[in-house]
Amino acid sequence: MTMDKIQLQKLRDLPIEGVAERLGLRVSRHKSLCPFHADSHPSLSYSTSKNMYRCFVCEAKGGTIDLVMRHLHMDFKEACRWLADQHNIILDEWQPAKTDEEPKAFDASRYERYFEHSWLNESARKFLFTERMLDERVVRWCRLTSWTDRKGVPWLQIPYYNMEGQLVGVQNRNLVKGALPRFRFPKGSECGIYNLPVLRLLKSSEPLFITEGCSDCWAMLSAGHKAIAIPSATLLTKKDVEQLSIINSQLSITFHMYPDRDEPGERLFMQLQQVLPNLVHHQLPPDCKDFSDLYLKKTPL
Ligand SMILES: [Zn+2]
């Protein structure tokens, strides 16, 4: 199995400190404890210009993929897949790289019919209603549906629409806990900002929440708020940023956010605040890592 060079480069270009944080390392002033030797003073340093890590004691060094391989004891392929899943990077379903062909555009007509009538298998119902306690109306609004592949793996199928309501991408989420890959995207899917059609329902005085990822967005909607989601804290794309600033200039609304209680969450807030100067910060309580957590704790059983 080979991987597209461009995709591989995307994984290599992920900010090294963000990747380290995703792995649970605490990075401060471009340094952290080294996980590869018994370290008590931070001796692993990060170069943001070279996007590399290096330990001055045990001499461990490398880039994003090496860091994941070593830290999670994964082989190259597994580490790439982990990185892609963590950052919602589309790996073209790991098909062998073709010749210099242009990437195929997303074929919406192939997928639209799946979302006309939602069908939720047992795994999907358990995930959405038992574990996440989402409102059925939200699941219907988001047109979530499910399917089971030839190997018997259940997938949740999440459609992405643009502001005009056209299907622009599909995200498949593996419903088997811990199974890899966690996500799959049909070719050409554009899974940027999620739940854009909600903007048409937004009244001018109504707050709009921004969440990280679909799951928090569903929880936010189930809690009665209007919300959109951006795909990932560590990788806010230029296109997502442009779209947000267009929304900000076209609609006079206030944006709100509960950043995840970790450094990537706070960094994302600060990045977004540069685009959306009126973004309001809401603090999660100390025992909640993200909004889904808070939603579950507040929702009576
Ligand atoms: Zn070391």
CSV table of N, CA and C in Angstrom, one decimal, residues 135-197:
chain,number,residue,atom,x,y,z
A,135,ASP,N,-30.6,14.3,21.1
A,135,ASP,CA,-32.0,14.5,20.8
A,135,ASP,C,-32.3,13.9,19.4
A,136,GLU,N,-33.4,13.2,19.3
A,136,GLU,CA,-33.7,12.6,18.0
A,136,GLU,C,-33.9,13.6,16.9
A,137,ARG,N,-34.4,14.8,17.3
A,137,ARG,CA,-34.7,15.8,16.3
A,137,ARG,C,-33.3,16.3,15.7
A,138,VAL,N,-32.3,16.3,16.5
A,138,VAL,CA,-31.0,16.7,16.1
A,138,VAL,C,-30.4,15.7,15.1
A,139,VAL,N,-30.6,14.5,15.4
A,139,VAL,CA,-30.1,13.4,14.5
A,139,VAL,C,-30.8,13.4,13.2
A,140,ARG,N,-32.1,13.8,13.2
A,140,ARG,CA,-32.9,13.9,12.0
A,140,ARG,C,-32.4,15.1,11.2
A,141,TRP,N,-32.2,16.2,11.9
A,141,TRP,CA,-31.8,17.5,11.2
A,141,TRP,C,-30.4,17.3,10.6
A,142,CYS,N,-29.6,16.6,11.2
A,142,CYS,CA,-28.2,16.4,10.7
A,142,CYS,C,-28.2,15.2,9.7
A,143,ARG,N,-29.3,14.6,9.5
A,143,ARG,CA,-29.5,13.5,8.5
A,143,ARG,C,-28.5,12.4,8.7
A,144,LEU,N,-28.2,12.1,9.9
A,144,LEU,CA,-27.2,11.0,10.2
A,144,LEU,C,-27.9,9.7,9.8
A,145,THR,N,-27.0,8.8,9.2
A,145,THR,CA,-27.5,7.5,8.9
A,145,THR,C,-26.4,6.5,9.1
A,146,SER,N,-26.6,5.3,8.8
A,146,SER,CA,-25.5,4.3,9.1
A,146,SER,C,-25.5,3.2,8.1
A,147,TRP,N,-24.5,2.4,8.1
A,147,TRP,CA,-24.4,1.3,7.2
A,147,TRP,C,-23.4,0.3,7.7
A,148,THR,N,-23.4,-0.9,7.2
A,148,THR,CA,-22.5,-1.9,7.6
A,148,THR,C,-21.7,-2.4,6.4
A,149,ASP,N,-20.3,-2.4,6.6
A,149,ASP,CA,-19.6,-2.7,5.4
A,149,ASP,C,-19.5,-4.3,5.2
A,150,ARG,N,-18.8,-4.7,4.2
A,150,ARG,CA,-18.7,-6.1,3.8
A,150,ARG,C,-18.1,-7.0,4.9
A,151,LYS,N,-17.2,-6.3,5.7
A,151,LYS,CA,-16.6,-7.1,6.8
A,151,LYS,C,-17.5,-7.0,8.1
A,152,GLY,N,-18.6,-6.4,8.0
A,152,GLY,CA,-19.5,-6.4,9.2
A,152,GLY,C,-19.3,-5.2,10.1
A,153,VAL,N,-18.4,-4.3,9.7
A,153,VAL,CA,-18.1,-3.1,10.5
A,153,VAL,C,-19.2,-2.1,10.4
A,154,PRO,N,-19.8,-1.7,11.5
A,154,PRO,CA,-20.8,-0.6,11.4
A,154,PRO,C,-20.2,0.8,11.4
A,155,TRP,N,-20.8,1.6,10.5
A,155,TRP,CA,-20.3,3.0,10.3
A,155,TRP,C,-21.4,3.9,10.5
A,156,LEU,N,-21.1,5.1,11.1
A,156,LEU,CA,-22.1,6.2,11.1
A,156,LEU,C,-21.7,7.1,9.9
A,157,GLN,N,-22.7,7.5,9.2
A,157,GLN,CA,-22.5,8.2,8.0
A,157,GLN,C,-23.0,9.7,8.2
A,158,ILE,N,-22.0,10.6,8.1
A,158,ILE,CA,-22.3,12.0,8.5
A,158,ILE,C,-22.2,12.9,7.2
A,159,PRO,N,-23.3,13.4,6.8
A,159,PRO,CA,-23.2,14.3,5.6
A,159,PRO,C,-22.8,15.7,5.9
A,160,TYR,N,-22.0,16.4,5.0
A,160,TYR,CA,-21.6,17.8,5.2
A,160,TYR,C,-22.3,18.5,4.0
A,161,TYR,N,-23.0,19.6,4.4
A,161,TYR,CA,-23.6,20.4,3.4
A,161,TYR,C,-23.0,21.8,3.4
A,162,ASN,N,-23.1,22.5,2.3
A,162,ASN,CA,-22.7,23.9,2.3
A,162,ASN,C,-23.9,24.8,2.7
A,163,MET,N,-23.7,26.1,2.7
A,163,MET,CA,-24.7,27.0,3.2
A,163,MET,C,-26.0,26.9,2.3
A,164,GLU,N,-25.8,26.5,1.0
A,164,GLU,CA,-27.0,26.4,0.2
A,164,GLU,C,-27.7,25.1,0.3
A,165,GLY,N,-27.1,24.2,1.2
A,165,GLY,CA,-27.8,22.9,1.4
A,165,GLY,C,-27.4,21.8,0.5
A,166,GLN,N,-26.3,22.1,-0.3
A,166,GLN,CA,-25.8,21.0,-1.2
A,166,GLN,C,-24.8,20.1,-0.5
A,167,LEU,N,-24.9,18.8,-0.8
A,167,LEU,CA,-24.0,17.9,-0.2
A,167,LEU,C,-22.6,18.0,-0.7
A,168,VAL,N,-21.6,18.3,0.1
A,168,VAL,CA,-20.3,18.5,-0.4
A,168,VAL,C,-19.3,17.5,0.1
A,169,GLY,N,-19.7,16.7,1.1
A,169,GLY,CA,-18.8,15.7,1.6
A,169,GLY,C,-19.5,14.7,2.6
A,170,VAL,N,-18.8,13.6,2.8
A,170,VAL,CA,-19.4,12.6,3.7
A,170,VAL,C,-18.2,12.1,4.6
A,171,GLN,N,-18.5,12.0,5.9
A,171,GLN,CA,-17.5,11.5,6.8
A,171,GLN,C,-18.1,10.2,7.4
A,172,ASN,N,-17.4,9.1,7.3
A,172,ASN,CA,-17.8,7.8,7.9
A,172,ASN,C,-17.1,7.6,9.2
A,173,ARG,N,-17.8,7.4,10.2
A,173,ARG,CA,-17.2,7.2,11.5
A,173,ARG,C,-17.3,5.7,12.0
A,174,ASN,N,-16.2,5.1,12.3
A,174,ASN,CA,-16.2,3.7,12.7
A,174,ASN,C,-16.9,3.6,14.0
A,175,LEU,N,-17.9,2.7,14.1
A,175,LEU,CA,-18.7,2.6,15.4
A,175,LEU,C,-18.1,1.6,16.3
A,176,VAL,N,-17.1,0.9,15.9
A,176,VAL,CA,-16.4,-0.1,16.8
A,176,VAL,C,-15.4,0.7,17.6
A,177,LYS,N,-15.5,0.6,18.9
A,177,LYS,CA,-14.7,1.5,19.8
A,177,LYS,C,-13.2,1.1,19.6
A,178,GLY,N,-12.3,2.1,19.4
A,178,GLY,CA,-10.9,1.9,19.3
A,178,GLY,C,-10.4,1.3,18.0
A,179,ALA,N,-11.4,1.0,17.1
A,179,ALA,CA,-11.0,0.4,15.8
A,179,ALA,C,-10.4,1.5,14.9
A,180,LEU,N,-9.4,1.0,14.1
A,180,LEU,CA,-8.8,1.9,13.1
A,180,LEU,C,-9.1,1.4,11.7
A,181,PRO,N,-9.3,2.3,10.7
A,181,PRO,CA,-9.3,3.7,10.8
A,181,PRO,C,-10.6,4.2,11.5
A,182,ARG,N,-10.5,5.3,12.2
A,182,ARG,CA,-11.6,5.8,12.9
A,182,ARG,C,-12.6,6.5,11.9
A,183,PHE,N,-12.0,7.1,10.9
A,183,PHE,CA,-12.8,7.8,9.9
A,183,PHE,C,-12.5,7.4,8.5
A,184,ARG,N,-13.5,7.5,7.6
A,184,ARG,CA,-13.2,7.3,6.2
A,184,ARG,C,-14.0,8.3,5.5
A,185,PHE,N,-13.4,8.8,4.4
A,185,PHE,CA,-14.1,9.8,3.6
A,185,PHE,C,-14.1,9.4,2.1
A,186,PRO,N,-15.3,9.5,1.5
A,186,PRO,CA,-15.3,9.2,0.0
A,186,PRO,C,-14.4,10.2,-0.7
A,187,LYS,N,-13.9,9.8,-1.8
A,187,LYS,CA,-13.0,10.7,-2.6
A,187,LYS,C,-13.5,12.1,-2.8
A,188,GLY,N,-12.7,13.1,-2.6
A,188,GLY,CA,-13.1,14.4,-2.9
A,188,GLY,C,-14.0,15.1,-1.9
A,189,SER,N,-14.3,14.4,-0.8
A,189,SER,CA,-15.2,14.9,0.2
A,189,SER,C,-14.6,16.2,0.8
A,190,GLU,N,-15.4,17.2,1.0
A,190,GLU,CA,-14.9,18.4,1.6
A,190,GLU,C,-15.6,18.5,3.0
A,191,CYS,N,-14.9,18.1,4.0
A,191,CYS,CA,-15.5,18.1,5.3
A,191,CYS,C,-14.8,19.2,6.1
A,192,GLY,N,-15.2,20.4,5.8
A,192,GLY,CA,-14.7,21.5,6.5
A,192,GLY,C,-15.6,21.9,7.6
A,193,ILE,N,-16.2,23.0,7.5
A,193,ILE,CA,-17.1,23.5,8.6
A,193,ILE,C,-18.4,22.7,8.5
A,194,TYR,N,-18.8,22.2,9.7
A,194,TYR,CA,-20.0,21.3,9.7
A,194,TYR,C,-21.2,22.0,10.2
A,195,ASN,N,-22.4,21.6,9.6
A,195,ASN,CA,-23.7,22.1,9.9
A,195,ASN,C,-23.9,23.6,9.5
A,196,LEU,N,-23.4,23.9,8.3
A,196,LEU,CA,-23.6,25.3,7.8
A,196,LEU,C,-25.1,25.6,7.5
A,197,PRO,N,-25.9,24.6,7.1
A,197,PRO,CA,-27.3,25.0,6.9
A,197,PRO,C,-28.0,25.6,8.1
